[in-house]
Amino acid sequence: SAVISQKPSRDICQRGTSLTIQCQVDSQVTMMFWYRQQPGQSLTLIATANQGSEATYESGFVIDKFPISRPNLTFSTLTVSNMSPEDSSIYLCSVIGITVVGGYTFGSGTRLTVV
Amino acid sequence: ELKVEQNPLFLSMQEGKNYTIYCNYSTTSDRLYWYRQDPGKSLESLFVLLSNGAVKQEGRLMASLDTKARLSTLHITAAVHDLSATYFCAVDMYANTGNQFYFGTGTSLTVIP
């Protein structure tokens, strides 16, 4: 399976500021996914990031709040903008695993606390 | 929109006991995944089920898939404390925008010594 490095692993941020989360994959992948996991909840897809095109956002998520970059086939960033305490969550990037049987591989996650 | 429901949401069981977690989904798919998440950690892939009738086993965990019933089960045999975690099922479905991955609500398992 692909190996994904995600950073930072955690951060505590002031409200009104922005945080950029980085996701590096050790192989080239077409699609990268960004998820949010609010405390005690399941995972919700924020957007799908394809290299060379704008990210596709899910209902309830907008580019102004969660801008995404995908400059090449191994890297993506997610920015959480103008943060409020409601943005406190774990953010995870994911790729479709490069294995015989497929499946999705997840980064280690970024635990964000907004104060 | 695809809905994926798990039950129970919370499960407390004693060591040595058996139990089954259920995952129901609302539309046709033949790819289902089970993940484990420890507190504050990312998701660890447990099983990938790719066809009707698929059964996979690893240690004390066994997963199965019935695509006709749109049901997957994760069976725990003789539970041990180390299995305490949150377990998610997820269904992979192709949409107009590409593959989409829908997670279940999660089952928080606590195994009591």
mmCIF file of C-alpha atoms in Angstrom:
data_model
loop_
_atom_site.group_PDB
_atom_site.id
_atom_site.type_symbol
_atom_site.label_atom_id
_atom_site.label_comp_id
_atom_site.label_asym_id
_atom_site.label_seq_id
_atom_site.Cartn_x
_atom_site.Cartn_y
_atom_site.Cartn_z
ATOM 1 C CA SER A 1 0.000 0.000 0.000
ATOM 2 C CA ALA A 2 0.978 3.614 -0.504
ATOM 3 C CA VAL A 3 2.629 5.356 2.435
ATOM 4 C CA ILE A 4 1.214 8.737 3.350
ATOM 5 C CA SER A 5 2.940 11.356 5.474
ATOM 6 C CA GLN A 6 0.695 14.008 6.915
ATOM 7 C CA LYS A 7 1.708 17.036 8.928
ATOM 8 C CA PRO A 8 1.317 18.626 11.311
ATOM 9 C CA SER A 9 0.100 15.773 13.474
ATOM 10 C CA ARG A 10 -1.621 18.201 15.792
ATOM 11 C CA ASP A 11 -1.972 21.902 16.361
ATOM 12 C CA ILE A 12 -3.734 24.345 18.623
ATOM 13 C CA CYS A 13 -4.774 27.487 16.789
ATOM 14 C CA GLN A 14 -6.392 30.788 17.614
ATOM 15 C CA ARG A 15 -9.787 31.507 16.146
ATOM 16 C CA GLY A 16 -9.693 33.610 13.013
ATOM 17 C CA THR A 17 -6.377 32.194 11.853
ATOM 18 C CA SER A 18 -5.704 29.607 9.138
ATOM 19 C CA LEU A 19 -3.843 26.304 9.152
ATOM 20 C CA THR A 20 -2.436 24.438 6.169
ATOM 21 C CA ILE A 21 -2.181 20.675 6.386
ATOM 22 C CA GLN A 22 0.217 18.846 4.099
ATOM 23 C CA CYS A 23 -0.108 15.353 2.689
ATOM 24 C CA GLN A 24 2.774 13.614 0.909
ATOM 25 C CA VAL A 25 2.385 10.238 -0.791
ATOM 26 C CA ASP A 26 5.310 8.002 -1.661
ATOM 27 C CA SER A 27 3.902 7.163 -5.097
ATOM 28 C CA GLN A 28 1.973 8.951 -7.793
ATOM 29 C CA VAL A 29 -1.793 8.874 -7.362
ATOM 30 C CA THR A 30 -4.524 10.403 -9.449
ATOM 31 C CA MET A 31 -7.026 11.175 -6.725
ATOM 32 C CA MET A 32 -6.472 12.347 -3.180
ATOM 33 C CA PHE A 33 -9.246 12.769 -0.663
ATOM 34 C CA TRP A 34 -9.607 14.994 2.364
ATOM 35 C CA TYR A 35 -11.805 13.978 5.277
ATOM 36 C CA ARG A 36 -12.944 15.584 8.498
ATOM 37 C CA GLN A 37 -13.712 13.640 11.626
ATOM 38 C CA GLN A 38 -15.431 15.669 14.306
ATOM 39 C CA PRO A 39 -15.104 14.473 17.898
ATOM 40 C CA GLY A 40 -16.861 11.168 18.409
ATOM 41 C CA GLN A 41 -18.149 11.113 14.845
ATOM 42 C CA SER A 42 -17.533 9.211 11.662
ATOM 43 C CA LEU A 43 -15.550 10.527 8.724
ATOM 44 C CA THR A 44 -17.026 13.045 6.307
ATOM 45 C CA LEU A 45 -15.541 13.651 2.896
ATOM 46 C CA ILE A 46 -14.590 17.300 2.389
ATOM 47 C CA ALA A 47 -13.312 17.161 -1.174
ATOM 48 C CA THR A 48 -11.561 15.162 -3.844
ATOM 49 C CA ALA A 49 -8.354 16.637 -5.224
ATOM 50 C CA ASN A 50 -7.186 15.760 -8.722
ATOM 51 C CA GLN A 51 -3.903 16.998 -10.078
ATOM 52 C CA GLY A 52 -4.309 19.735 -12.657
ATOM 53 C CA SER A 53 -7.901 20.614 -11.877
ATOM 54 C CA GLU A 54 -9.892 22.268 -9.137
ATOM 55 C CA ALA A 55 -10.938 20.149 -6.202
ATOM 56 C CA THR A 56 -14.471 18.812 -6.104
ATOM 57 C CA TYR A 57 -16.194 19.742 -2.854
ATOM 58 C CA GLU A 58 -18.932 17.842 -1.102
ATOM 59 C CA SER A 59 -22.153 19.432 -0.002
ATOM 60 C CA GLY A 60 -21.568 21.689 2.970
ATOM 61 C CA PHE A 61 -17.925 22.423 2.171
ATOM 62 C CA VAL A 62 -16.733 25.400 0.126
ATOM 63 C CA ILE A 63 -13.452 26.401 -1.422
ATOM 64 C CA ASP A 64 -13.216 29.686 0.462
ATOM 65 C CA LYS A 65 -13.234 27.835 3.780
ATOM 66 C CA PHE A 66 -11.199 24.802 2.735
ATOM 67 C CA PRO A 67 -8.925 25.717 -0.162
ATOM 68 C CA ILE A 68 -7.022 22.755 -1.545
ATOM 69 C CA SER A 69 -3.904 22.607 -3.647
ATOM 70 C CA ARG A 70 -2.723 19.664 -5.722
ATOM 71 C CA PRO A 71 0.461 20.767 -7.467
ATOM 72 C CA ASN A 72 1.606 17.281 -8.471
ATOM 73 C CA LEU A 73 0.700 13.613 -8.267
ATOM 74 C CA THR A 74 2.301 13.031 -4.853
ATOM 75 C CA PHE A 75 1.334 16.076 -2.801
ATOM 76 C CA SER A 76 -1.697 18.009 -1.629
ATOM 77 C CA THR A 77 -2.540 20.621 0.977
ATOM 78 C CA LEU A 78 -5.766 21.480 2.749
ATOM 79 C CA THR A 79 -6.143 24.866 4.409
ATOM 80 C CA VAL A 80 -8.692 25.465 7.124
ATOM 81 C CA SER A 81 -9.406 29.180 6.887
ATOM 82 C CA ASN A 82 -10.718 31.697 9.373
ATOM 83 C CA MET A 83 -11.000 29.005 11.993
ATOM 84 C CA SER A 84 -13.616 28.798 14.701
ATOM 85 C CA PRO A 85 -13.926 26.280 17.560
ATOM 86 C CA GLU A 86 -16.385 24.320 15.409
ATOM 87 C CA ASP A 87 -13.490 23.450 13.109
ATOM 88 C CA SER A 88 -11.829 21.443 15.882
ATOM 89 C CA SER A 89 -11.564 17.994 14.339
ATOM 90 C CA ILE A 90 -9.199 15.417 13.001
ATOM 91 C CA TYR A 91 -8.417 16.000 9.338
ATOM 92 C CA LEU A 92 -7.219 13.064 7.263
ATOM 93 C CA CYS A 93 -5.979 12.678 3.742
ATOM 94 C CA SER A 94 -6.487 9.472 1.855
ATOM 95 C CA VAL A 95 -5.594 7.834 -1.427
ATOM 96 C CA ILE A 96 -6.825 4.767 -3.195
ATOM 97 C CA GLY A 97 -4.297 2.174 -2.186
ATOM 98 C CA ILE A 98 -1.970 0.819 -4.820
ATOM 99 C CA THR A 99 -2.402 -2.857 -4.086
ATOM 100 C CA VAL A 100 -3.768 -5.851 -5.934
ATOM 101 C CA VAL A 101 -7.105 -5.583 -4.179
ATOM 102 C CA GLY A 102 -7.379 -1.789 -3.969
ATOM 103 C CA GLY A 103 -8.713 -0.135 -0.873
ATOM 104 C CA TYR A 104 -8.031 3.213 0.669
ATOM 105 C CA THR A 105 -5.005 4.231 2.681
ATOM 106 C CA PHE A 106 -5.156 7.043 5.212
ATOM 107 C CA GLY A 107 -2.626 9.492 6.477
ATOM 108 C CA SER A 108 -1.873 9.686 10.168
ATOM 109 C CA GLY A 109 -4.278 12.580 10.622
ATOM 110 C CA THR A 110 -4.028 16.120 11.937
ATOM 111 C CA ARG A 111 -5.728 16.807 15.237
ATOM 112 C CA LEU A 112 -6.799 20.454 15.197
ATOM 113 C CA THR A 113 -8.000 22.331 18.241
ATOM 114 C CA VAL A 114 -9.253 25.879 17.793
ATOM 115 C CA VAL A 115 -9.370 28.052 20.893
ATOM 116 C CA GLU B 1 -27.142 9.310 -1.565
ATOM 117 C CA LEU B 2 -25.644 6.169 -0.145
ATOM 118 C CA LYS B 3 -26.247 5.628 3.553
ATOM 119 C CA VAL B 4 -24.143 3.302 5.648
ATOM 120 C CA GLU B 5 -25.380 2.347 9.071
ATOM 121 C CA GLN B 6 -23.672 0.332 11.747
ATOM 122 C CA ASN B 7 -25.019 -1.217 14.863
ATOM 123 C CA PRO B 8 -24.468 -1.166 17.628
ATOM 124 C CA LEU B 9 -22.897 2.265 17.990
ATOM 125 C CA PHE B 10 -21.440 1.357 21.342
ATOM 126 C CA LEU B 11 -20.484 -2.090 22.533
ATOM 127 C CA SER B 12 -19.105 -3.127 25.873
ATOM 128 C CA MET B 13 -18.190 -6.758 26.207
ATOM 129 C CA GLN B 14 -16.219 -8.972 28.521
ATOM 130 C CA GLU B 15 -13.062 -10.692 27.525
ATOM 131 C CA GLY B 16 -13.658 -14.140 26.092
ATOM 132 C CA LYS B 17 -17.102 -13.358 24.722
ATOM 133 C CA ASN B 18 -18.243 -13.329 21.100
ATOM 134 C CA TYR B 19 -20.147 -10.583 19.331
ATOM 135 C CA THR B 20 -21.075 -9.336 15.870
ATOM 136 C CA ILE B 21 -21.102 -5.809 14.496
ATOM 137 C CA TYR B 22 -23.460 -5.153 11.587
ATOM 138 C CA CYS B 23 -23.053 -2.808 8.651
ATOM 139 C CA ASN B 24 -26.017 -2.076 6.359
ATOM 140 C CA TYR B 25 -25.837 0.071 3.276
ATOM 141 C CA SER B 26 -28.587 1.500 1.139
ATOM 142 C CA THR B 27 -27.573 0.962 -2.475
ATOM 143 C CA THR B 28 -25.759 -1.489 -4.688
ATOM 144 C CA SER B 29 -22.057 -1.877 -4.089
ATOM 145 C CA ASP B 30 -19.749 -4.852 -4.111
ATOM 146 C CA ARG B 31 -16.784 -3.330 -2.345
ATOM 147 C CA LEU B 32 -16.816 -3.013 1.387
ATOM 148 C CA TYR B 33 -14.013 -2.224 3.803
ATOM 149 C CA TRP B 34 -13.514 -2.511 7.530
ATOM 150 C CA TYR B 35 -11.214 -0.177 9.432
ATOM 151 C CA ARG B 36 -10.042 0.091 12.998
ATOM 152 C CA GLN B 37 -9.332 3.405 14.709
ATOM 153 C CA ASP B 38 -7.606 3.721 18.059
ATOM 154 C CA PRO B 39 -8.242 6.922 20.048
ATOM 155 C CA GLY B 40 -6.455 9.884 18.507
ATOM 156 C CA LYS B 41 -5.063 7.758 15.701
ATOM 157 C CA SER B 42 -5.701 7.333 12.002
ATOM 158 C CA LEU B 43 -7.527 4.453 10.372
ATOM 159 C CA GLU B 44 -5.996 1.033 9.991
ATOM 160 C CA SER B 45 -7.303 -1.179 7.204
ATOM 161 C CA LEU B 46 -8.592 -4.524 8.464
ATOM 162 C CA PHE B 47 -10.458 -6.173 5.611
ATOM 163 C CA VAL B 48 -11.338 -5.573 1.991
ATOM 164 C CA LEU B 49 -14.385 -7.498 0.762
ATOM 165 C CA LEU B 50 -14.845 -7.438 -2.988
ATOM 166 C CA SER B 51 -17.593 -9.890 -3.848
ATOM 167 C CA ASN B 52 -20.801 -11.414 -2.615
ATOM 168 C CA GLY B 53 -20.106 -14.153 -0.104
ATOM 169 C CA ALA B 54 -16.579 -12.955 0.607
ATOM 170 C CA VAL B 55 -15.265 -13.954 4.009
ATOM 171 C CA LYS B 56 -11.970 -12.784 5.473
ATOM 172 C CA GLN B 57 -10.450 -13.698 8.819
ATOM 173 C CA GLU B 58 -7.558 -12.269 10.750
ATOM 174 C CA GLY B 59 -6.969 -13.451 14.283
ATOM 175 C CA ARG B 60 -10.106 -13.005 16.356
ATOM 176 C CA LEU B 61 -11.899 -10.965 13.690
ATOM 177 C CA MET B 62 -13.875 -12.299 10.763
ATOM 178 C CA ALA B 63 -15.685 -10.193 8.182
ATOM 179 C CA SER B 64 -18.279 -11.260 5.643
ATOM 180 C CA LEU B 65 -20.245 -9.613 2.862
ATOM 181 C CA ASP B 66 -23.736 -10.308 1.511
ATOM 182 C CA THR B 67 -24.265 -7.901 -1.369
ATOM 183 C CA LYS B 68 -27.826 -9.059 -1.973
ATOM 184 C CA ALA B 69 -28.812 -8.165 1.566
ATOM 185 C CA ARG B 70 -26.491 -5.124 1.475
ATOM 186 C CA LEU B 71 -25.036 -6.324 4.731
ATOM 187 C CA SER B 72 -21.588 -6.922 6.117
ATOM 188 C CA THR B 73 -20.723 -8.356 9.495
ATOM 189 C CA LEU B 74 -17.622 -8.164 11.648
ATOM 190 C CA HIS B 75 -17.548 -11.038 14.082
ATOM 191 C CA ILE B 76 -15.403 -10.962 17.173
ATOM 192 C CA THR B 77 -14.401 -14.266 18.712
ATOM 193 C CA ALA B 78 -13.175 -14.570 22.297
ATOM 194 C CA ALA B 79 -12.588 -10.851 22.673
ATOM 195 C CA VAL B 80 -9.434 -9.526 24.297
ATOM 196 C CA HIS B 81 -8.743 -6.064 25.693
ATOM 197 C CA ASP B 82 -6.457 -5.168 22.765
ATOM 198 C CA LEU B 83 -9.473 -5.194 20.456
ATOM 199 C CA SER B 84 -10.888 -2.107 22.169
ATOM 200 C CA ALA B 85 -11.174 0.526 19.430
ATOM 201 C CA THR B 86 -13.694 2.092 17.083
ATOM 202 C CA TYR B 87 -14.539 0.028 14.019
ATOM 203 C CA PHE B 88 -15.810 1.554 10.804
ATOM 204 C CA CYS B 89 -17.207 -0.064 7.726
ATOM 205 C CA ALA B 90 -17.030 1.837 4.457
ATOM 206 C CA VAL B 91 -18.612 1.304 1.071
ATOM 207 C CA ASP B 92 -17.005 2.246 -2.211
ATOM 208 C CA MET B 93 -19.340 3.426 -4.923
ATOM 209 C CA TYR B 94 -18.702 4.886 -8.328
ATOM 210 C CA ALA B 95 -20.430 8.241 -8.883
ATOM 211 C CA ASN B 96 -20.378 10.692 -11.782
ATOM 212 C CA THR B 97 -17.458 12.508 -10.193
ATOM 213 C CA GLY B 98 -15.519 9.295 -9.640
ATOM 214 C CA ASN B 99 -15.229 6.839 -6.797
ATOM 215 C CA GLN B 100 -16.746 7.912 -3.528
ATOM 216 C CA PHE B 101 -16.185 6.314 -0.193
ATOM 217 C CA TYR B 102 -18.951 6.346 2.380
ATOM 218 C CA PHE B 103 -18.210 5.566 6.017
ATOM 219 C CA GLY B 104 -20.514 3.958 8.496
ATOM 220 C CA THR B 105 -21.338 5.587 11.783
ATOM 221 C CA GLY B 106 -18.708 3.582 13.632
ATOM 222 C CA THR B 107 -18.919 1.109 16.511
ATOM 223 C CA SER B 108 -17.015 1.943 19.659
ATOM 224 C CA LEU B 109 -15.932 -1.323 21.227
ATOM 225 C CA THR B 110 -14.726 -1.631 24.797
ATOM 226 C CA VAL B 111 -13.520 -5.005 25.985
ATOM 227 C CA ILE B 112 -13.583 -5.313 29.748
ATOM 228 C CA PRO B 113 -10.978 -7.540 31.402
#
